[in-house]
Amino acid sequence: MESENQTEVSEFFLTGLSEDPELQPLLFGLFLSMYLITVFGNLLIILVVSSDPHLHTPMYLFLSNLSSVDICFTSTIVPKMLLNIQTESKAITYAGCLIQLYFFMVFLCMDNLLLTVMAYDRYVAICRPLHYVVIMNPRLCGLLILLSLLMSIGNALLHSLMVLPLSFCTDLRIPHFFCELAQILKLACCDTLTNNIMVYFMTSLLGVGPISGIIFSYTRIVSSILRIPSTGGKFKAFSTCGSHLSVVFLFYGTSVGVYLSSAASVSSRRRAVASVMYTVITPMMNPFIYSLRNRDMKGALRKLISGTPSFS
């Protein structure tokens, strides 16, 4: 990297997943297909939940919010990537890069916190079923969603504002398909120690904290399920949280994989490819997991398709 500073940065360059011209049409078709499936699938989840009164419960309220966040999360990244491939341009303006970074971090953190809230919902439903309606009242549900949103906005705003004072070198190529904070910090010519400390601190707070909450919730859930005498009762109790558990493993498994690849000094191109898993694949898979593994969702989906009205 050259030592000369560029005080007035007008744009960055996203190198993408591959610079091979022959692969660009394949990448365009692949990501366009995945994006359309993601948007359609998650919109269908929102439509099914809103149209069936039987699904107007805390669990499905959180699920519809998760679907909304997944649509926004993917829309922050994929359309710009598709535009760059179509126009054969790798440029993204400085302002555009910071805006993408901000919204990416908002929706990533929101995804993380909503999964934690959903784990708490399953904990109350299974471990304290007699008090579920009282505890998970509409006011608390709304407060949990609002708190998740405010924490996500605060975290993203903090990191975005800390990027603004940075000066950058003349090499402004980001070896990724979107503006990722870690890659932007690597391009800075000034000291980024404070930024890196804040990244590790907030990752510990908003990463390790929610994961610990999910592990605690499922430890108590498994303990409660094992105390159920009948096999049928155990299966029914576990089936209510099976879909959520699958999404948790998919989201955190891919996220941790990307983090470990970064810590192990894996090449930036391989890190970018690995990032596809949690930025594109996971939001696309969520509707399939919840619709295929959830009996209530499958029933409501059949009613919606057949045009059968649902009565509360």
PDB file of C-alpha atoms in Angstrom:
ATOM      1  CA  MET A   1       0.000   0.000   0.000  1.00  0.00           C
ATOM      2  CA  GLU A   2       1.380   3.400  -0.915  1.00  0.00           C
ATOM      3  CA  SER A   3       2.153   5.858   1.841  1.00  0.00           C
ATOM      4  CA  GLU A   4       0.732   8.891   0.086  1.00  0.00           C
ATOM      5  CA  ASN A   5      -2.513  10.051   1.687  1.00  0.00           C
ATOM      6  CA  GLN A   6      -5.586  10.950  -0.256  1.00  0.00           C
ATOM      7  CA  THR A   7      -7.353  13.492   1.880  1.00  0.00           C
ATOM      8  CA  GLU A   8     -10.324  13.913  -0.449  1.00  0.00           C
ATOM      9  CA  VAL A   9     -11.676  10.422  -1.077  1.00  0.00           C
ATOM     10  CA  SER A  10     -14.389  10.472  -3.736  1.00  0.00           C
ATOM     11  CA  GLU A  11     -14.874   6.735  -4.218  1.00  0.00           C
ATOM     12  CA  PHE A  12     -13.752   3.233  -3.355  1.00  0.00           C
ATOM     13  CA  PHE A  13     -13.484   0.226  -5.666  1.00  0.00           C
ATOM     14  CA  LEU A  14     -15.158  -3.082  -4.801  1.00  0.00           C
ATOM     15  CA  THR A  15     -13.192  -5.891  -6.420  1.00  0.00           C
ATOM     16  CA  GLY A  16     -16.056  -8.351  -5.858  1.00  0.00           C
ATOM     17  CA  LEU A  17     -15.873 -12.128  -5.718  1.00  0.00           C
ATOM     18  CA  SER A  18     -13.954 -12.540  -8.958  1.00  0.00           C
ATOM     19  CA  GLU A  19     -12.314 -10.330 -11.551  1.00  0.00           C
ATOM     20  CA  ASP A  20     -12.616 -12.976 -14.271  1.00  0.00           C
ATOM     21  CA  PRO A  21     -14.820 -11.442 -17.039  1.00  0.00           C
ATOM     22  CA  GLU A  22     -16.157 -14.855 -18.053  1.00  0.00           C
ATOM     23  CA  LEU A  23     -17.579 -15.437 -14.555  1.00  0.00           C
ATOM     24  CA  GLN A  24     -19.472 -12.142 -14.353  1.00  0.00           C
ATOM     25  CA  PRO A  25     -22.641 -13.291 -16.220  1.00  0.00           C
ATOM     26  CA  LEU A  26     -22.767 -16.423 -14.038  1.00  0.00           C
ATOM     27  CA  LEU A  27     -22.361 -14.377 -10.838  1.00  0.00           C
ATOM     28  CA  PHE A  28     -25.015 -11.908 -12.009  1.00  0.00           C
ATOM     29  CA  GLY A  29     -27.563 -14.649 -12.721  1.00  0.00           C
ATOM     30  CA  LEU A  30     -26.769 -16.530  -9.519  1.00  0.00           C
ATOM     31  CA  PHE A  31     -27.042 -13.540  -7.188  1.00  0.00           C
ATOM     32  CA  LEU A  32     -30.083 -12.110  -8.966  1.00  0.00           C
ATOM     33  CA  SER A  33     -31.848 -15.462  -8.514  1.00  0.00           C
ATOM     34  CA  MET A  34     -30.889 -15.694  -4.835  1.00  0.00           C
ATOM     35  CA  TYR A  35     -31.951 -12.097  -4.224  1.00  0.00           C
ATOM     36  CA  LEU A  36     -35.376 -12.589  -5.828  1.00  0.00           C
ATOM     37  CA  ILE A  37     -35.908 -15.825  -3.869  1.00  0.00           C
ATOM     38  CA  THR A  38     -34.919 -14.038  -0.643  1.00  0.00           C
ATOM     39  CA  VAL A  39     -37.279 -11.115  -1.200  1.00  0.00           C
ATOM     40  CA  PHE A  40     -40.186 -13.267  -2.385  1.00  0.00           C
ATOM     41  CA  GLY A  41     -39.753 -15.872   0.376  1.00  0.00           C
ATOM     42  CA  ASN A  42     -39.530 -13.369   3.199  1.00  0.00           C
ATOM     43  CA  LEU A  43     -42.412 -11.278   1.821  1.00  0.00           C
ATOM     44  CA  LEU A  44     -44.463 -14.467   1.739  1.00  0.00           C
ATOM     45  CA  ILE A  45     -43.653 -15.106   5.416  1.00  0.00           C
ATOM     46  CA  ILE A  46     -44.798 -11.562   6.303  1.00  0.00           C
ATOM     47  CA  LEU A  47     -47.981 -11.954   4.230  1.00  0.00           C
ATOM     48  CA  VAL A  48     -48.837 -15.342   5.756  1.00  0.00           C
ATOM     49  CA  VAL A  49     -48.308 -14.117   9.323  1.00  0.00           C
ATOM     50  CA  SER A  50     -50.318 -10.927   8.793  1.00  0.00           C
ATOM     51  CA  SER A  51     -53.205 -12.703   7.023  1.00  0.00           C
ATOM     52  CA  ASP A  52     -53.770 -15.536   9.517  1.00  0.00           C
ATOM     53  CA  PRO A  53     -55.143 -14.492  12.957  1.00  0.00           C
ATOM     54  CA  HIS A  54     -53.908 -17.795  14.430  1.00  0.00           C
ATOM     55  CA  LEU A  55     -50.346 -16.581  13.812  1.00  0.00           C
ATOM     56  CA  HIS A  56     -50.815 -13.276  15.636  1.00  0.00           C
ATOM     57  CA  THR A  57     -48.610 -14.437  18.503  1.00  0.00           C
ATOM     58  CA  PRO A  58     -45.252 -13.170  19.820  1.00  0.00           C
ATOM     59  CA  MET A  59     -43.272 -15.924  18.061  1.00  0.00           C
ATOM     60  CA  TYR A  60     -44.673 -15.052  14.629  1.00  0.00           C
ATOM     61  CA  LEU A  61     -44.491 -11.315  15.315  1.00  0.00           C
ATOM     62  CA  PHE A  62     -40.733 -11.721  15.841  1.00  0.00           C
ATOM     63  CA  LEU A  63     -40.527 -13.978  12.779  1.00  0.00           C
ATOM     64  CA  SER A  64     -42.205 -11.408  10.515  1.00  0.00           C
ATOM     65  CA  ASN A  65     -39.829  -8.737  11.841  1.00  0.00           C
ATOM     66  CA  LEU A  66     -36.881 -11.061  11.156  1.00  0.00           C
ATOM     67  CA  SER A  67     -38.126 -11.521   7.585  1.00  0.00           C
ATOM     68  CA  SER A  68     -38.400  -7.735   7.142  1.00  0.00           C
ATOM     69  CA  VAL A  69     -34.849  -7.286   8.418  1.00  0.00           C
ATOM     70  CA  ASP A  70     -33.559 -10.058   6.120  1.00  0.00           C
ATOM     71  CA  ILE A  71     -35.064  -8.313   3.081  1.00  0.00           C
ATOM     72  CA  CYS A  72     -33.438  -5.009   4.078  1.00  0.00           C
ATOM     73  CA  PHE A  73     -30.157  -6.734   4.970  1.00  0.00           C
ATOM     74  CA  THR A  74     -29.809  -8.371   1.557  1.00  0.00           C
ATOM     75  CA  SER A  75     -31.087  -5.263  -0.266  1.00  0.00           C
ATOM     76  CA  THR A  76     -28.264  -3.241   1.287  1.00  0.00           C
ATOM     77  CA  ILE A  77     -25.673  -5.371  -0.507  1.00  0.00           C
ATOM     78  CA  VAL A  78     -26.897  -7.360  -3.509  1.00  0.00           C
ATOM     79  CA  PRO A  79     -28.486  -4.630  -5.752  1.00  0.00           C
ATOM     80  CA  LYS A  80     -25.247  -2.598  -5.734  1.00  0.00           C
ATOM     81  CA  MET A  81     -23.263  -5.734  -6.483  1.00  0.00           C
ATOM     82  CA  LEU A  82     -25.564  -6.567  -9.408  1.00  0.00           C
ATOM     83  CA  LEU A  83     -25.353  -2.990 -10.700  1.00  0.00           C
ATOM     84  CA  ASN A  84     -21.540  -3.096 -10.640  1.00  0.00           C
ATOM     85  CA  ILE A  85     -21.507  -6.387 -12.551  1.00  0.00           C
ATOM     86  CA  GLN A  86     -24.032  -5.125 -15.124  1.00  0.00           C
ATOM     87  CA  THR A  87     -22.266  -1.798 -15.728  1.00  0.00           C
ATOM     88  CA  GLU A  88     -18.789  -3.382 -15.492  1.00  0.00           C
ATOM     89  CA  SER A  89     -17.908  -0.770 -12.893  1.00  0.00           C
ATOM     90  CA  LYS A  90     -16.420  -1.509  -9.497  1.00  0.00           C
ATOM     91  CA  ALA A  91     -16.759   2.008  -8.118  1.00  0.00           C
ATOM     92  CA  ILE A  92     -18.830   3.051  -5.124  1.00  0.00           C
ATOM     93  CA  THR A  93     -18.841   6.640  -3.912  1.00  0.00           C
ATOM     94  CA  TYR A  94     -17.369   7.494  -0.528  1.00  0.00           C
ATOM     95  CA  ALA A  95     -20.794   8.543   0.765  1.00  0.00           C
ATOM     96  CA  GLY A  96     -22.400   5.467  -0.786  1.00  0.00           C
ATOM     97  CA  CYS A  97     -19.840   3.223   0.901  1.00  0.00           C
ATOM     98  CA  LEU A  98     -20.474   4.755   4.330  1.00  0.00           C
ATOM     99  CA  ILE A  99     -24.250   4.524   3.851  1.00  0.00           C
ATOM    100  CA  GLN A 100     -23.949   0.864   2.849  1.00  0.00           C
ATOM    101  CA  LEU A 101     -21.674   0.212   5.833  1.00  0.00           C
ATOM    102  CA  TYR A 102     -24.152   1.877   8.197  1.00  0.00           C
ATOM    103  CA  PHE A 103     -27.229  -0.015   7.012  1.00  0.00           C
ATOM    104  CA  PHE A 104     -25.318  -3.297   6.750  1.00  0.00           C
ATOM    105  CA  MET A 105     -24.323  -3.007  10.411  1.00  0.00           C
ATOM    106  CA  VAL A 106     -27.852  -1.955  11.470  1.00  0.00           C
ATOM    107  CA  PHE A 107     -29.524  -4.972   9.884  1.00  0.00           C
ATOM    108  CA  LEU A 108     -26.765  -7.438  10.818  1.00  0.00           C
ATOM    109  CA  CYS A 109     -27.025  -6.420  14.481  1.00  0.00           C
ATOM    110  CA  MET A 110     -30.836  -6.421  14.274  1.00  0.00           C
ATOM    111  CA  ASP A 111     -30.775  -9.984  12.922  1.00  0.00           C
ATOM    112  CA  ASN A 112     -28.536 -10.996  15.794  1.00  0.00           C
ATOM    113  CA  LEU A 113     -30.695  -9.390  18.493  1.00  0.00           C
ATOM    114  CA  LEU A 114     -33.992 -10.659  17.052  1.00  0.00           C
ATOM    115  CA  LEU A 115     -32.677 -14.228  17.135  1.00  0.00           C
ATOM    116  CA  THR A 116     -31.864 -13.679  20.814  1.00  0.00           C
ATOM    117  CA  VAL A 117     -35.336 -12.284  21.511  1.00  0.00           C
ATOM    118  CA  MET A 118     -36.870 -15.289  19.743  1.00  0.00           C
ATOM    119  CA  ALA A 119     -34.801 -17.624  21.934  1.00  0.00           C
ATOM    120  CA  TYR A 120     -36.155 -15.853  25.025  1.00  0.00           C
ATOM    121  CA  ASP A 121     -39.685 -16.242  23.652  1.00  0.00           C
ATOM    122  CA  ARG A 122     -39.169 -20.002  23.260  1.00  0.00           C
ATOM    123  CA  TYR A 123     -37.688 -20.185  26.775  1.00  0.00           C
ATOM    124  CA  VAL A 124     -40.782 -18.560  28.293  1.00  0.00           C
ATOM    125  CA  ALA A 125     -43.145 -20.696  26.158  1.00  0.00           C
ATOM    126  CA  ILE A 126     -41.555 -24.000  27.201  1.00  0.00           C
ATOM    127  CA  CYS A 127     -40.190 -23.314  30.672  1.00  0.00           C
ATOM    128  CA  ARG A 128     -42.994 -21.050  31.950  1.00  0.00           C
ATOM    129  CA  PRO A 129     -46.024 -21.965  29.805  1.00  0.00           C
ATOM    130  CA  LEU A 130     -48.641 -20.929  32.390  1.00  0.00           C
ATOM    131  CA  HIS A 131     -47.224 -17.410  32.521  1.00  0.00           C
ATOM    132  CA  TYR A 132     -46.447 -17.079  28.796  1.00  0.00           C
ATOM    133  CA  VAL A 133     -49.386 -14.814  27.885  1.00  0.00           C
ATOM    134  CA  VAL A 134     -48.733 -12.563  30.870  1.00  0.00           C
ATOM    135  CA  ILE A 135     -44.962 -12.285  30.337  1.00  0.00           C
ATOM    136  CA  MET A 136     -44.920 -12.035  26.529  1.00  0.00           C
ATOM    137  CA  ASN A 137     -47.579  -9.330  26.380  1.00  0.00           C
ATOM    138  CA  PRO A 138     -47.817  -6.971  23.372  1.00  0.00           C
ATOM    139  CA  ARG A 139     -46.129  -4.149  25.289  1.00  0.00           C
ATOM    140  CA  LEU A 140     -43.048  -6.254  26.119  1.00  0.00           C
ATOM    141  CA  CYS A 141     -42.851  -7.619  22.568  1.00  0.00           C
ATOM    142  CA  GLY A 142     -42.953  -4.121  21.113  1.00  0.00           C
ATOM    143  CA  LEU A 143     -40.368  -2.939  23.628  1.00  0.00           C
ATOM    144  CA  LEU A 144     -37.982  -5.794  22.783  1.00  0.00           C
ATOM    145  CA  ILE A 145     -38.222  -5.029  19.058  1.00  0.00           C
ATOM    146  CA  LEU A 146     -37.753  -1.282  19.654  1.00  0.00           C
ATOM    147  CA  LEU A 147     -34.785  -1.887  21.968  1.00  0.00           C
ATOM    148  CA  SER A 148     -33.173  -4.176  19.377  1.00  0.00           C
ATOM    149  CA  LEU A 149     -33.608  -1.498  16.720  1.00  0.00           C
ATOM    150  CA  LEU A 150     -32.199   1.300  18.890  1.00  0.00           C
ATOM    151  CA  MET A 151     -29.173  -0.782  19.908  1.00  0.00           C
ATOM    152  CA  SER A 152     -28.527  -1.684  16.264  1.00  0.00           C
ATOM    153  CA  ILE A 153     -28.780   1.949  15.144  1.00  0.00           C
ATOM    154  CA  GLY A 154     -26.526   3.110  17.976  1.00  0.00           C
ATOM    155  CA  ASN A 155     -23.861   0.508  17.187  1.00  0.00           C
ATOM    156  CA  ALA A 156     -23.877   1.261  13.446  1.00  0.00           C
ATOM    157  CA  LEU A 157     -23.873   5.019  14.004  1.00  0.00           C
ATOM    158  CA  LEU A 158     -20.911   4.781  16.382  1.00  0.00           C
ATOM    159  CA  HIS A 159     -18.736   2.844  13.927  1.00  0.00           C
ATOM    160  CA  SER A 160     -19.791   4.967  10.943  1.00  0.00           C
ATOM    161  CA  LEU A 161     -18.961   8.238  12.723  1.00  0.00           C
ATOM    162  CA  MET A 162     -15.580   6.849  13.780  1.00  0.00           C
ATOM    163  CA  VAL A 163     -14.739   6.147  10.123  1.00  0.00           C
ATOM    164  CA  LEU A 164     -15.401   9.754   9.037  1.00  0.00           C
ATOM    165  CA  PRO A 165     -12.171  11.305  10.441  1.00  0.00           C
ATOM    166  CA  LEU A 166      -9.943   8.631   8.859  1.00  0.00           C
ATOM    167  CA  SER A 167      -7.608   9.515   5.983  1.00  0.00           C
ATOM    168  CA  PHE A 168      -7.024   6.928   3.267  1.00  0.00           C
ATOM    169  CA  CYS A 169      -4.136   5.929   1.082  1.00  0.00           C
ATOM    170  CA  THR A 170      -4.107   6.047  -2.691  1.00  0.00           C
ATOM    171  CA  ASP A 171      -4.951   2.346  -2.949  1.00  0.00           C
ATOM    172  CA  LEU A 172      -8.728   2.404  -2.456  1.00  0.00           C
ATOM    173  CA  ARG A 173      -9.535  -1.119  -3.592  1.00  0.00           C
ATOM    174  CA  ILE A 174     -11.765  -3.065  -1.182  1.00  0.00           C
ATOM    175  CA  PRO A 175     -11.269  -6.827  -1.743  1.00  0.00           C
ATOM    176  CA  HIS A 176     -14.930  -7.567  -1.102  1.00  0.00           C
ATOM    177  CA  PHE A 177     -18.348  -7.259  -2.753  1.00  0.00           C
ATOM    178  CA  PHE A 178     -19.598  -4.708  -0.204  1.00  0.00           C
ATOM    179  CA  CYS A 179     -18.176  -2.072   2.145  1.00  0.00           C
ATOM    180  CA  GLU A 180     -17.161  -4.059   5.209  1.00  0.00           C
ATOM    181  CA  LEU A 181     -15.814  -2.195   8.241  1.00  0.00           C
ATOM    182  CA  ALA A 182     -12.714  -4.372   8.668  1.00  0.00           C
ATOM    183  CA  GLN A 183     -11.696  -3.863   5.030  1.00  0.00           C
ATOM    184  CA  ILE A 184     -12.255  -0.095   5.184  1.00  0.00           C
ATOM    185  CA  LEU A 185     -10.077   0.187   8.286  1.00  0.00           C
ATOM    186  CA  LYS A 186      -7.282  -1.676   6.482  1.00  0.00           C
ATOM    187  CA  LEU A 187      -7.226   1.047   3.800  1.00  0.00           C
ATOM    188  CA  ALA A 188      -6.701   3.858   6.321  1.00  0.00           C
ATOM    189  CA  CYS A 189      -3.297   5.536   6.437  1.00  0.00           C
ATOM    190  CA  CYS A 190      -3.787   6.870   9.960  1.00  0.00           C
ATOM    191  CA  ASP A 191      -3.854   5.069  13.300  1.00  0.00           C
ATOM    192  CA  THR A 192      -6.976   2.894  13.659  1.00  0.00           C
ATOM    193  CA  LEU A 193      -6.250   1.491  17.130  1.00  0.00           C
ATOM    194  CA  THR A 194      -9.277   3.225  18.668  1.00  0.00           C
ATOM    195  CA  ASN A 195     -11.508   1.931  15.880  1.00  0.00           C
ATOM    196  CA  ASN A 196     -10.244  -1.624  16.308  1.00  0.00           C
ATOM    197  CA  ILE A 197     -10.672  -1.507  20.084  1.00  0.00           C
ATOM    198  CA  MET A 198     -14.246  -0.299  19.622  1.00  0.00           C
ATOM    199  CA  VAL A 199     -14.913  -3.061  17.055  1.00  0.00           C
ATOM    200  CA  TYR A 200     -13.715  -5.756  19.485  1.00  0.00           C
ATOM    201  CA  PHE A 201     -15.618  -4.201  22.391  1.00  0.00           C
ATOM    202  CA  MET A 202     -18.926  -3.902  20.531  1.00  0.00           C
ATOM    203  CA  THR A 203     -18.487  -7.361  19.011  1.00  0.00           C
ATOM    204  CA  SER A 204     -18.051  -8.775  22.503  1.00  0.00           C
ATOM    205  CA  LEU A 205     -21.040  -6.837  23.794  1.00  0.00           C
ATOM    206  CA  LEU A 206     -23.460  -7.410  20.896  1.00  0.00           C
ATOM    207  CA  GLY A 207     -22.028 -10.715  19.694  1.00  0.00           C
ATOM    208  CA  VAL A 208     -20.944 -12.766  22.677  1.00  0.00           C
ATOM    209  CA  GLY A 209     -23.762 -11.370  24.845  1.00  0.00           C
ATOM    210  CA  PRO A 210     -26.639 -12.523  22.595  1.00  0.00           C
ATOM    211  CA  ILE A 211     -24.958 -15.879  21.899  1.00  0.00           C
ATOM    212  CA  SER A 212     -24.634 -16.429  25.656  1.00  0.00           C
ATOM    213  CA  GLY A 213     -28.312 -15.546  26.067  1.00  0.00           C
ATOM    214  CA  ILE A 214     -29.311 -18.049  23.377  1.00  0.00           C
ATOM    215  CA  ILE A 215     -27.157 -20.800  24.910  1.00  0.00           C
ATOM    216  CA  PHE A 216     -28.631 -20.116  28.362  1.00  0.00           C
ATOM    217  CA  SER A 217     -32.186 -20.178  26.977  1.00  0.00           C
ATOM    218  CA  TYR A 218     -31.696 -23.472  25.173  1.00  0.00           C
ATOM    219  CA  THR A 219     -29.932 -25.038  28.142  1.00  0.00           C
ATOM    220  CA  ARG A 220     -33.030 -24.346  30.214  1.00  0.00           C
ATOM    221  CA  ILE A 221     -35.306 -25.444  27.353  1.00  0.00           C
ATOM    222  CA  VAL A 222     -33.530 -28.794  26.938  1.00  0.00           C
ATOM    223  CA  SER A 223     -33.609 -29.318  30.693  1.00  0.00           C
ATOM    224  CA  SER A 224     -37.374 -28.690  30.747  1.00  0.00           C
ATOM    225  CA  ILE A 225     -38.021 -30.926  27.727  1.00  0.00           C
ATOM    226  CA  LEU A 226     -36.107 -33.828  29.279  1.00  0.00           C
ATOM    227  CA  ARG A 227     -38.403 -33.670  32.310  1.00  0.00           C
ATOM    228  CA  ILE A 228     -41.492 -34.266  30.127  1.00  0.00           C
ATOM    229  CA  PRO A 229     -42.507 -37.915  30.704  1.00  0.00           C
ATOM    230  CA  SER A 230     -43.972 -38.774  27.280  1.00  0.00           C
ATOM    231  CA  THR A 231     -41.987 -39.040  24.062  1.00  0.00           C
ATOM    232  CA  GLY A 232     -44.787 -37.310  22.168  1.00  0.00           C
ATOM    233  CA  GLY A 233     -44.710 -34.400  24.603  1.00  0.00           C
ATOM    234  CA  LYS A 234     -40.946 -34.048  24.200  1.00  0.00           C
ATOM    235  CA  PHE A 235     -41.221 -34.065  20.403  1.00  0.00           C
ATOM    236  CA  LYS A 236     -44.031 -31.490  20.424  1.00  0.00           C
ATOM    237  CA  ALA A 237     -42.091 -29.182  22.757  1.00  0.00           C
ATOM    238  CA  PHE A 238     -38.895 -29.439  20.717  1.00  0.00           C
ATOM    239  CA  SER A 239     -40.726 -28.958  17.403  1.00  0.00           C
ATOM    240  CA  THR A 240     -41.819 -25.481  18.510  1.00  0.00           C
ATOM    241  CA  CYS A 241     -38.197 -24.310  18.629  1.00  0.00           C
ATOM    242  CA  GLY A 242     -36.615 -26.552  15.972  1.00  0.00           C
ATOM    243  CA  SER A 243     -36.920 -23.961  13.186  1.00  0.00           C
ATOM    244  CA  HIS A 244     -35.415 -21.200  15.303  1.00  0.00           C
ATOM    245  CA  LEU A 245     -32.553 -23.450  16.384  1.00  0.00           C
ATOM    246  CA  SER A 246     -31.804 -24.295  12.726  1.00  0.00           C
ATOM    247  CA  VAL A 247     -31.657 -20.591  11.813  1.00  0.00           C
ATOM    248  CA  VAL A 248     -29.427 -19.879  14.846  1.00  0.00           C
ATOM    249  CA  PHE A 249     -26.945 -22.563  13.779  1.00  0.00           C
ATOM    250  CA  LEU A 250     -26.974 -21.305  10.181  1.00  0.00           C
ATOM    251  CA  PHE A 251     -26.527 -17.624  11.101  1.00  0.00           C
ATOM    252  CA  TYR A 252     -23.926 -17.962  13.852  1.00  0.00           C
ATOM    253  CA  GLY A 253     -22.143 -20.887  12.201  1.00  0.00           C
ATOM    254  CA  THR A 254     -21.460 -18.899   9.040  1.00  0.00           C
ATOM    255  CA  SER A 255     -20.694 -15.673  10.942  1.00  0.00           C
ATOM    256  CA  VAL A 256     -18.179 -17.386  13.234  1.00  0.00           C
ATOM    257  CA  GLY A 257     -16.680 -19.111  10.194  1.00  0.00           C
ATOM    258  CA  VAL A 258     -16.042 -15.741   8.525  1.00  0.00           C
ATOM    259  CA  TYR A 259     -14.567 -14.340  11.762  1.00  0.00           C
ATOM    260  CA  LEU A 260     -12.219 -17.307  12.167  1.00  0.00           C
ATOM    261  CA  SER A 261     -11.123 -17.092   8.538  1.00  0.00           C
ATOM    262  CA  SER A 262     -10.228 -13.449   9.155  1.00  0.00           C
ATOM    263  CA  ALA A 263      -8.373 -14.266  12.380  1.00  0.00           C
ATOM    264  CA  ALA A 264      -6.456 -17.045  10.593  1.00  0.00           C
ATOM    265  CA  SER A 265      -5.238 -14.565   7.949  1.00  0.00           C
ATOM    266  CA  VAL A 266      -7.134 -16.270   5.153  1.00  0.00           C
ATOM    267  CA  SER A 267      -6.984 -14.308   1.877  1.00  0.00           C
ATOM    268  CA  SER A 268      -9.455 -11.452   1.494  1.00  0.00           C
ATOM    269  CA  ARG A 269     -11.000 -13.106  -1.582  1.00  0.00           C
ATOM    270  CA  ARG A 270     -11.747 -16.283   0.375  1.00  0.00           C
ATOM    271  CA  ARG A 271     -13.172 -14.201   3.208  1.00  0.00           C
ATOM    272  CA  ALA A 272     -15.463 -12.460   0.703  1.00  0.00           C
ATOM    273  CA  VAL A 273     -16.671 -15.816  -0.636  1.00  0.00           C
ATOM    274  CA  ALA A 274     -17.298 -17.039   2.926  1.00  0.00           C
ATOM    275  CA  SER A 275     -19.274 -13.845   3.651  1.00  0.00           C
ATOM    276  CA  VAL A 276     -21.807 -14.851   1.007  1.00  0.00           C
ATOM    277  CA  MET A 277     -23.047 -17.499   3.447  1.00  0.00           C
ATOM    278  CA  TYR A 278     -24.390 -15.116   6.107  1.00  0.00           C
ATOM    279  CA  THR A 279     -25.159 -12.116   3.876  1.00  0.00           C
ATOM    280  CA  VAL A 280     -27.051 -13.918   1.097  1.00  0.00           C
ATOM    281  CA  ILE A 281     -27.531 -17.645   1.760  1.00  0.00           C
ATOM    282  CA  THR A 282     -28.872 -17.366   5.336  1.00  0.00           C
ATOM    283  CA  PRO A 283     -31.592 -14.755   4.556  1.00  0.00           C
ATOM    284  CA  MET A 284     -32.594 -16.874   1.542  1.00  0.00           C
ATOM    285  CA  MET A 285     -32.834 -20.095   3.591  1.00  0.00           C
ATOM    286  CA  ASN A 286     -34.811 -18.677   6.536  1.00  0.00           C
ATOM    287  CA  PRO A 287     -38.239 -18.784   4.794  1.00  0.00           C
ATOM    288  CA  PHE A 288     -37.640 -22.377   3.696  1.00  0.00           C
ATOM    289  CA  ILE A 289     -36.641 -23.439   7.216  1.00  0.00           C
ATOM    290  CA  TYR A 290     -39.668 -21.827   8.858  1.00  0.00           C
ATOM    291  CA  SER A 291     -42.170 -22.906   6.194  1.00  0.00           C
ATOM    292  CA  LEU A 292     -40.971 -26.494   5.822  1.00  0.00           C
ATOM    293  CA  ARG A 293     -40.380 -27.264   9.506  1.00  0.00           C
ATOM    294  CA  ASN A 294     -43.331 -25.431  11.023  1.00  0.00           C
ATOM    295  CA  ARG A 295     -46.791 -27.036  10.920  1.00  0.00           C
ATOM    296  CA  ASP A 296     -48.660 -23.784  11.620  1.00  0.00           C
ATOM    297  CA  MET A 297     -46.820 -21.944   8.854  1.00  0.00           C
ATOM    298  CA  LYS A 298     -47.458 -24.746   6.361  1.00  0.00           C
ATOM    299  CA  GLY A 299     -51.170 -24.752   7.247  1.00  0.00           C
ATOM    300  CA  ALA A 300     -51.469 -20.980   6.944  1.00  0.00           C
ATOM    301  CA  LEU A 301     -49.551 -21.037   3.655  1.00  0.00           C
ATOM    302  CA  ARG A 302     -51.921 -23.655   2.223  1.00  0.00           C
ATOM    303  CA  LYS A 303     -54.931 -21.538   3.288  1.00  0.00           C
ATOM    304  CA  LEU A 304     -53.408 -18.454   1.675  1.00  0.00           C
ATOM    305  CA  ILE A 305     -52.698 -20.257  -1.599  1.00  0.00           C
ATOM    306  CA  SER A 306     -56.122 -21.936  -1.729  1.00  0.00           C
ATOM    307  CA  GLY A 307     -57.893 -18.720  -0.750  1.00  0.00           C
ATOM    308  CA  THR A 308     -59.542 -20.290   2.316  1.00  0.00           C
ATOM    309  CA  PRO A 309     -60.343 -17.569   4.901  1.00  0.00           C
ATOM    310  CA  SER A 310     -58.865 -17.874   8.387  1.00  0.00           C
ATOM    311  CA  PHE A 311     -61.041 -17.212  11.396  1.00  0.00           C
ATOM    312  CA  SER A 312     -59.794 -16.295  14.828  1.00  0.00           C
TER     313      SER A 312
END
